[in-house]
Amino acid sequence: MKRDDLLDLNDVLQHPGRELAVDLSTELPEEQDIDLLKPVEGYLEAVSTGNILLITGSFNTRAVLECARCSGPLEVDVDFELDEQFPVEGTPSSLNPQDSARVVSDEPFPLFEGNILFVELLIRQALILSMPMQSLCEYGWEGACPVAASRAENTKLAFGGRPEFSRLSSLLKPEEPER
């Protein structure tokens, strides 16, 4: 059974210096936290030095994020690079037929099963790390954002002030009339 989200790196690991380059396109079907408008596309290159497996790549996609100021939807192009290193143990079989090289993954969530890379997990990890921390709509922090202003006005009308203080007002004792 061949799966598109798996990449067999055994040949690269058993022959140090040999390079594997693949073009990739994935919609990250298991990803529920990110709304992608187009698939993540790019390339991945892998090469083993004998002690280290080097994985590099470049990817891009378009995603829907939330504006940090007004919470409106925001379409953003996301370009990101991959540059990962994984330790390798054992002797490559091209140098010693009695042994073989194996990736030693110390990740909290496994990215490898033997010498097979879970490509979508690696791409997902790099994509999430590359997402902007605070995306802003065209008005930014300085401009007058009509969406943020309208939400603030609706909140004030509904609660008679800041919503955080509405619960505090119930704790106030009614004032006694002066005599």
mmCIF file of C-alpha atoms in Angstrom:
data_model
loop_
_atom_site.group_PDB
_atom_site.id
_atom_site.type_symbol
_atom_site.label_atom_id
_atom_site.label_comp_id
_atom_site.label_asym_id
_atom_site.label_seq_id
_atom_site.Cartn_x
_atom_site.Cartn_y
_atom_site.Cartn_z
ATOM 1 C CA MET A 1 0.000 0.000 0.000
ATOM 2 C CA LYS A 2 1.485 3.345 -1.059
ATOM 3 C CA ARG A 3 0.534 6.481 0.830
ATOM 4 C CA ASP A 4 1.200 9.967 -0.526
ATOM 5 C CA ASP A 5 1.973 11.350 2.923
ATOM 6 C CA LEU A 6 4.908 8.956 3.438
ATOM 7 C CA LEU A 7 8.395 9.460 2.021
ATOM 8 C CA ASP A 8 10.847 6.554 2.139
ATOM 9 C CA LEU A 9 14.305 7.942 2.956
ATOM 10 C CA ASN A 10 16.031 4.574 3.381
ATOM 11 C CA ASP A 11 18.024 4.869 0.130
ATOM 12 C CA VAL A 12 19.335 8.305 1.161
ATOM 13 C CA LEU A 13 20.302 7.016 4.611
ATOM 14 C CA GLN A 14 22.092 3.919 3.317
ATOM 15 C CA HIS A 15 24.099 5.953 0.756
ATOM 16 C CA PRO A 16 25.540 9.102 2.393
ATOM 17 C CA GLY A 17 25.806 11.986 -0.043
ATOM 18 C CA ARG A 18 22.919 10.764 -2.190
ATOM 19 C CA GLU A 19 20.186 13.361 -2.491
ATOM 20 C CA LEU A 20 16.449 12.945 -2.863
ATOM 21 C CA ALA A 21 14.379 15.849 -4.179
ATOM 22 C CA VAL A 22 10.597 15.748 -4.506
ATOM 23 C CA ASP A 23 7.916 18.258 -5.420
ATOM 24 C CA LEU A 24 5.005 18.159 -3.001
ATOM 25 C CA SER A 25 1.447 19.413 -2.890
ATOM 26 C CA THR A 26 -0.857 18.656 0.017
ATOM 27 C CA GLU A 27 -4.110 20.003 1.375
ATOM 28 C CA LEU A 28 -3.252 18.709 4.871
ATOM 29 C CA PRO A 29 -6.552 16.812 5.162
ATOM 30 C CA GLU A 30 -6.017 15.968 8.840
ATOM 31 C CA GLU A 31 -5.459 19.631 9.777
ATOM 32 C CA GLN A 32 -8.494 21.230 11.404
ATOM 33 C CA ASP A 33 -6.849 24.287 12.994
ATOM 34 C CA ILE A 34 -5.880 26.031 9.751
ATOM 35 C CA ASP A 35 -8.247 27.054 6.948
ATOM 36 C CA LEU A 36 -6.302 26.630 3.723
ATOM 37 C CA LEU A 37 -7.555 28.300 0.537
ATOM 38 C CA LYS A 38 -5.062 26.462 -1.650
ATOM 39 C CA PRO A 39 -2.838 23.429 -1.120
ATOM 40 C CA VAL A 40 0.594 23.738 0.452
ATOM 41 C CA GLU A 41 2.987 23.447 -2.485
ATOM 42 C CA GLY A 42 6.752 23.308 -2.706
ATOM 43 C CA TYR A 43 9.733 21.004 -2.753
ATOM 44 C CA LEU A 44 11.612 18.907 -0.225
ATOM 45 C CA GLU A 45 15.245 17.787 -0.409
ATOM 46 C CA ALA A 46 16.878 15.166 1.799
ATOM 47 C CA VAL A 47 20.527 14.166 2.073
ATOM 48 C CA SER A 48 22.428 12.134 4.660
ATOM 49 C CA THR A 49 25.935 12.975 5.845
ATOM 50 C CA GLY A 50 26.231 9.609 7.579
ATOM 51 C CA ASN A 51 25.587 11.078 11.041
ATOM 52 C CA ILE A 52 22.855 13.606 10.234
ATOM 53 C CA LEU A 53 19.843 13.560 7.921
ATOM 54 C CA LEU A 54 19.365 17.043 6.456
ATOM 55 C CA ILE A 55 15.898 17.967 5.200
ATOM 56 C CA THR A 56 15.333 21.308 3.490
ATOM 57 C CA GLY A 57 12.487 22.728 1.488
ATOM 58 C CA SER A 58 10.459 25.728 0.483
ATOM 59 C CA PHE A 59 6.667 25.923 0.538
ATOM 60 C CA ASN A 60 3.800 28.359 0.074
ATOM 61 C CA THR A 61 0.047 28.431 0.561
ATOM 62 C CA ARG A 62 -2.847 30.806 1.150
ATOM 63 C CA ALA A 63 -4.816 30.643 4.400
ATOM 64 C CA VAL A 64 -7.653 32.409 6.185
ATOM 65 C CA LEU A 65 -6.637 33.922 9.510
ATOM 66 C CA GLU A 66 -8.421 36.140 12.008
ATOM 67 C CA CYS A 67 -7.521 39.826 12.334
ATOM 68 C CA ALA A 68 -6.002 40.398 15.773
ATOM 69 C CA ARG A 69 -7.854 43.693 16.128
ATOM 70 C CA CYS A 70 -11.339 43.226 14.689
ATOM 71 C CA SER A 71 -11.556 39.399 14.440
ATOM 72 C CA GLY A 72 -12.562 39.663 10.794
ATOM 73 C CA PRO A 73 -11.457 37.035 8.270
ATOM 74 C CA LEU A 74 -8.183 37.790 6.561
ATOM 75 C CA GLU A 75 -6.634 36.016 3.568
ATOM 76 C CA VAL A 76 -2.857 35.717 3.926
ATOM 77 C CA ASP A 77 -0.123 34.255 1.717
ATOM 78 C CA VAL A 78 2.215 32.117 3.809
ATOM 79 C CA ASP A 79 5.689 31.305 2.508
ATOM 80 C CA PHE A 80 7.984 29.198 4.654
ATOM 81 C CA GLU A 81 11.260 27.331 4.571
ATOM 82 C CA LEU A 82 12.126 23.964 6.066
ATOM 83 C CA ASP A 83 15.583 23.305 7.473
ATOM 84 C CA GLU A 84 15.616 20.269 9.741
ATOM 85 C CA GLN A 85 18.367 17.973 11.004
ATOM 86 C CA PHE A 86 17.796 14.521 12.439
ATOM 87 C CA PRO A 87 20.518 12.354 14.011
ATOM 88 C CA VAL A 88 21.323 9.051 12.315
ATOM 89 C CA GLU A 89 22.651 5.984 14.124
ATOM 90 C CA GLY A 90 24.208 2.853 12.713
ATOM 91 C CA THR A 91 26.459 2.357 9.715
ATOM 92 C CA PRO A 92 25.014 2.792 6.222
ATOM 93 C CA SER A 93 24.544 -0.557 4.488
ATOM 94 C CA SER A 94 26.586 0.693 1.506
ATOM 95 C CA LEU A 95 29.613 0.766 3.845
ATOM 96 C CA ASN A 96 28.821 -2.284 6.006
ATOM 97 C CA PRO A 97 26.351 -4.956 4.818
ATOM 98 C CA GLN A 98 25.823 -6.217 8.394
ATOM 99 C CA ASP A 99 24.341 -2.917 9.624
ATOM 100 C CA SER A 100 22.054 -0.166 8.418
ATOM 101 C CA ALA A 101 21.564 3.496 9.173
ATOM 102 C CA ARG A 102 18.427 4.563 11.056
ATOM 103 C CA VAL A 103 16.924 7.938 11.900
ATOM 104 C CA VAL A 104 16.829 8.687 15.613
ATOM 105 C CA SER A 105 13.864 10.980 16.079
ATOM 106 C CA ASP A 106 13.601 12.696 19.450
ATOM 107 C CA GLU A 107 10.440 14.596 18.557
ATOM 108 C CA PRO A 108 7.530 14.516 21.047
ATOM 109 C CA PHE A 109 5.256 13.553 18.135
ATOM 110 C CA PRO A 110 7.001 11.038 15.885
ATOM 111 C CA LEU A 111 7.825 12.268 12.385
ATOM 112 C CA PHE A 112 9.378 8.963 11.342
ATOM 113 C CA GLU A 113 8.415 5.313 11.332
ATOM 114 C CA GLY A 114 11.719 3.587 10.757
ATOM 115 C CA ASN A 115 13.282 5.510 7.874
ATOM 116 C CA ILE A 116 9.936 6.655 6.501
ATOM 117 C CA LEU A 117 9.068 10.328 6.951
ATOM 118 C CA PHE A 118 5.502 11.448 7.661
ATOM 119 C CA VAL A 119 5.682 14.354 5.205
ATOM 120 C CA GLU A 120 2.403 16.030 6.128
ATOM 121 C CA LEU A 121 3.307 16.132 9.818
ATOM 122 C CA LEU A 122 6.621 17.827 9.054
ATOM 123 C CA ILE A 123 4.969 20.342 6.697
ATOM 124 C CA ARG A 124 2.177 21.023 9.208
ATOM 125 C CA GLN A 125 4.711 21.691 11.958
ATOM 126 C CA ALA A 126 6.686 24.135 9.790
ATOM 127 C CA LEU A 127 3.498 25.853 8.556
ATOM 128 C CA ILE A 128 2.157 26.462 12.055
ATOM 129 C CA LEU A 129 5.498 27.906 13.155
ATOM 130 C CA SER A 130 5.490 30.228 10.120
ATOM 131 C CA MET A 131 2.003 31.644 10.615
ATOM 132 C CA PRO A 132 1.935 35.311 11.637
ATOM 133 C CA MET A 133 1.374 35.812 15.378
ATOM 134 C CA GLN A 134 -0.919 38.805 14.870
ATOM 135 C CA SER A 135 -2.416 39.231 11.433
ATOM 136 C CA LEU A 136 -3.937 42.626 10.836
ATOM 137 C CA CYS A 137 -6.499 43.797 8.314
ATOM 138 C CA GLU A 138 -5.793 46.752 6.031
ATOM 139 C CA TYR A 139 -6.371 49.268 8.864
ATOM 140 C CA GLY A 140 -3.646 47.854 11.127
ATOM 141 C CA TRP A 141 -3.322 49.058 14.716
ATOM 142 C CA GLU A 142 -3.130 52.765 13.866
ATOM 143 C CA GLY A 143 -5.988 53.265 11.385
ATOM 144 C CA ALA A 144 -9.657 53.603 12.329
ATOM 145 C CA CYS A 145 -11.076 50.137 11.685
ATOM 146 C CA PRO A 146 -14.849 50.357 11.052
ATOM 147 C CA VAL A 147 -15.386 46.701 11.992
ATOM 148 C CA ALA A 148 -13.603 47.093 15.352
ATOM 149 C CA ALA A 149 -15.428 50.392 16.025
ATOM 150 C CA SER A 150 -18.826 48.855 15.237
ATOM 151 C CA ARG A 151 -18.135 45.858 17.499
ATOM 152 C CA ALA A 152 -17.027 48.151 20.331
ATOM 153 C CA GLU A 153 -20.187 50.266 19.946
ATOM 154 C CA ASN A 154 -22.446 47.180 19.919
ATOM 155 C CA THR A 155 -20.733 45.856 23.041
ATOM 156 C CA LYS A 156 -21.204 49.162 24.871
ATOM 157 C CA LEU A 157 -24.883 49.356 23.877
ATOM 158 C CA ALA A 158 -25.611 45.781 24.908
ATOM 159 C CA PHE A 159 -23.915 45.987 28.284
ATOM 160 C CA GLY A 160 -24.114 49.672 29.107
ATOM 161 C CA GLY A 161 -20.343 49.896 29.270
ATOM 162 C CA ARG A 162 -17.488 47.488 29.188
ATOM 163 C CA PRO A 163 -18.753 43.900 29.500
ATOM 164 C CA GLU A 164 -16.062 43.011 32.040
ATOM 165 C CA PHE A 165 -17.555 45.485 34.507
ATOM 166 C CA SER A 166 -21.195 44.392 34.162
ATOM 167 C CA ARG A 167 -20.712 41.582 36.691
ATOM 168 C CA LEU A 168 -18.916 43.915 39.075
ATOM 169 C CA SER A 169 -21.860 46.347 39.101
ATOM 170 C CA SER A 170 -24.053 43.640 40.611
ATOM 171 C CA LEU A 171 -21.738 43.538 43.638
ATOM 172 C CA LEU A 172 -22.318 47.199 44.485
ATOM 173 C CA LYS A 173 -24.642 47.870 47.359
ATOM 174 C CA PRO A 174 -27.420 50.314 46.544
ATOM 175 C CA GLU A 175 -26.748 53.728 47.998
ATOM 176 C CA GLU A 176 -28.926 54.793 50.857
ATOM 177 C CA PRO A 177 -30.709 58.125 50.413
ATOM 178 C CA GLU A 178 -29.228 60.995 52.368
ATOM 179 C CA ARG A 179 -31.262 62.267 55.358
#
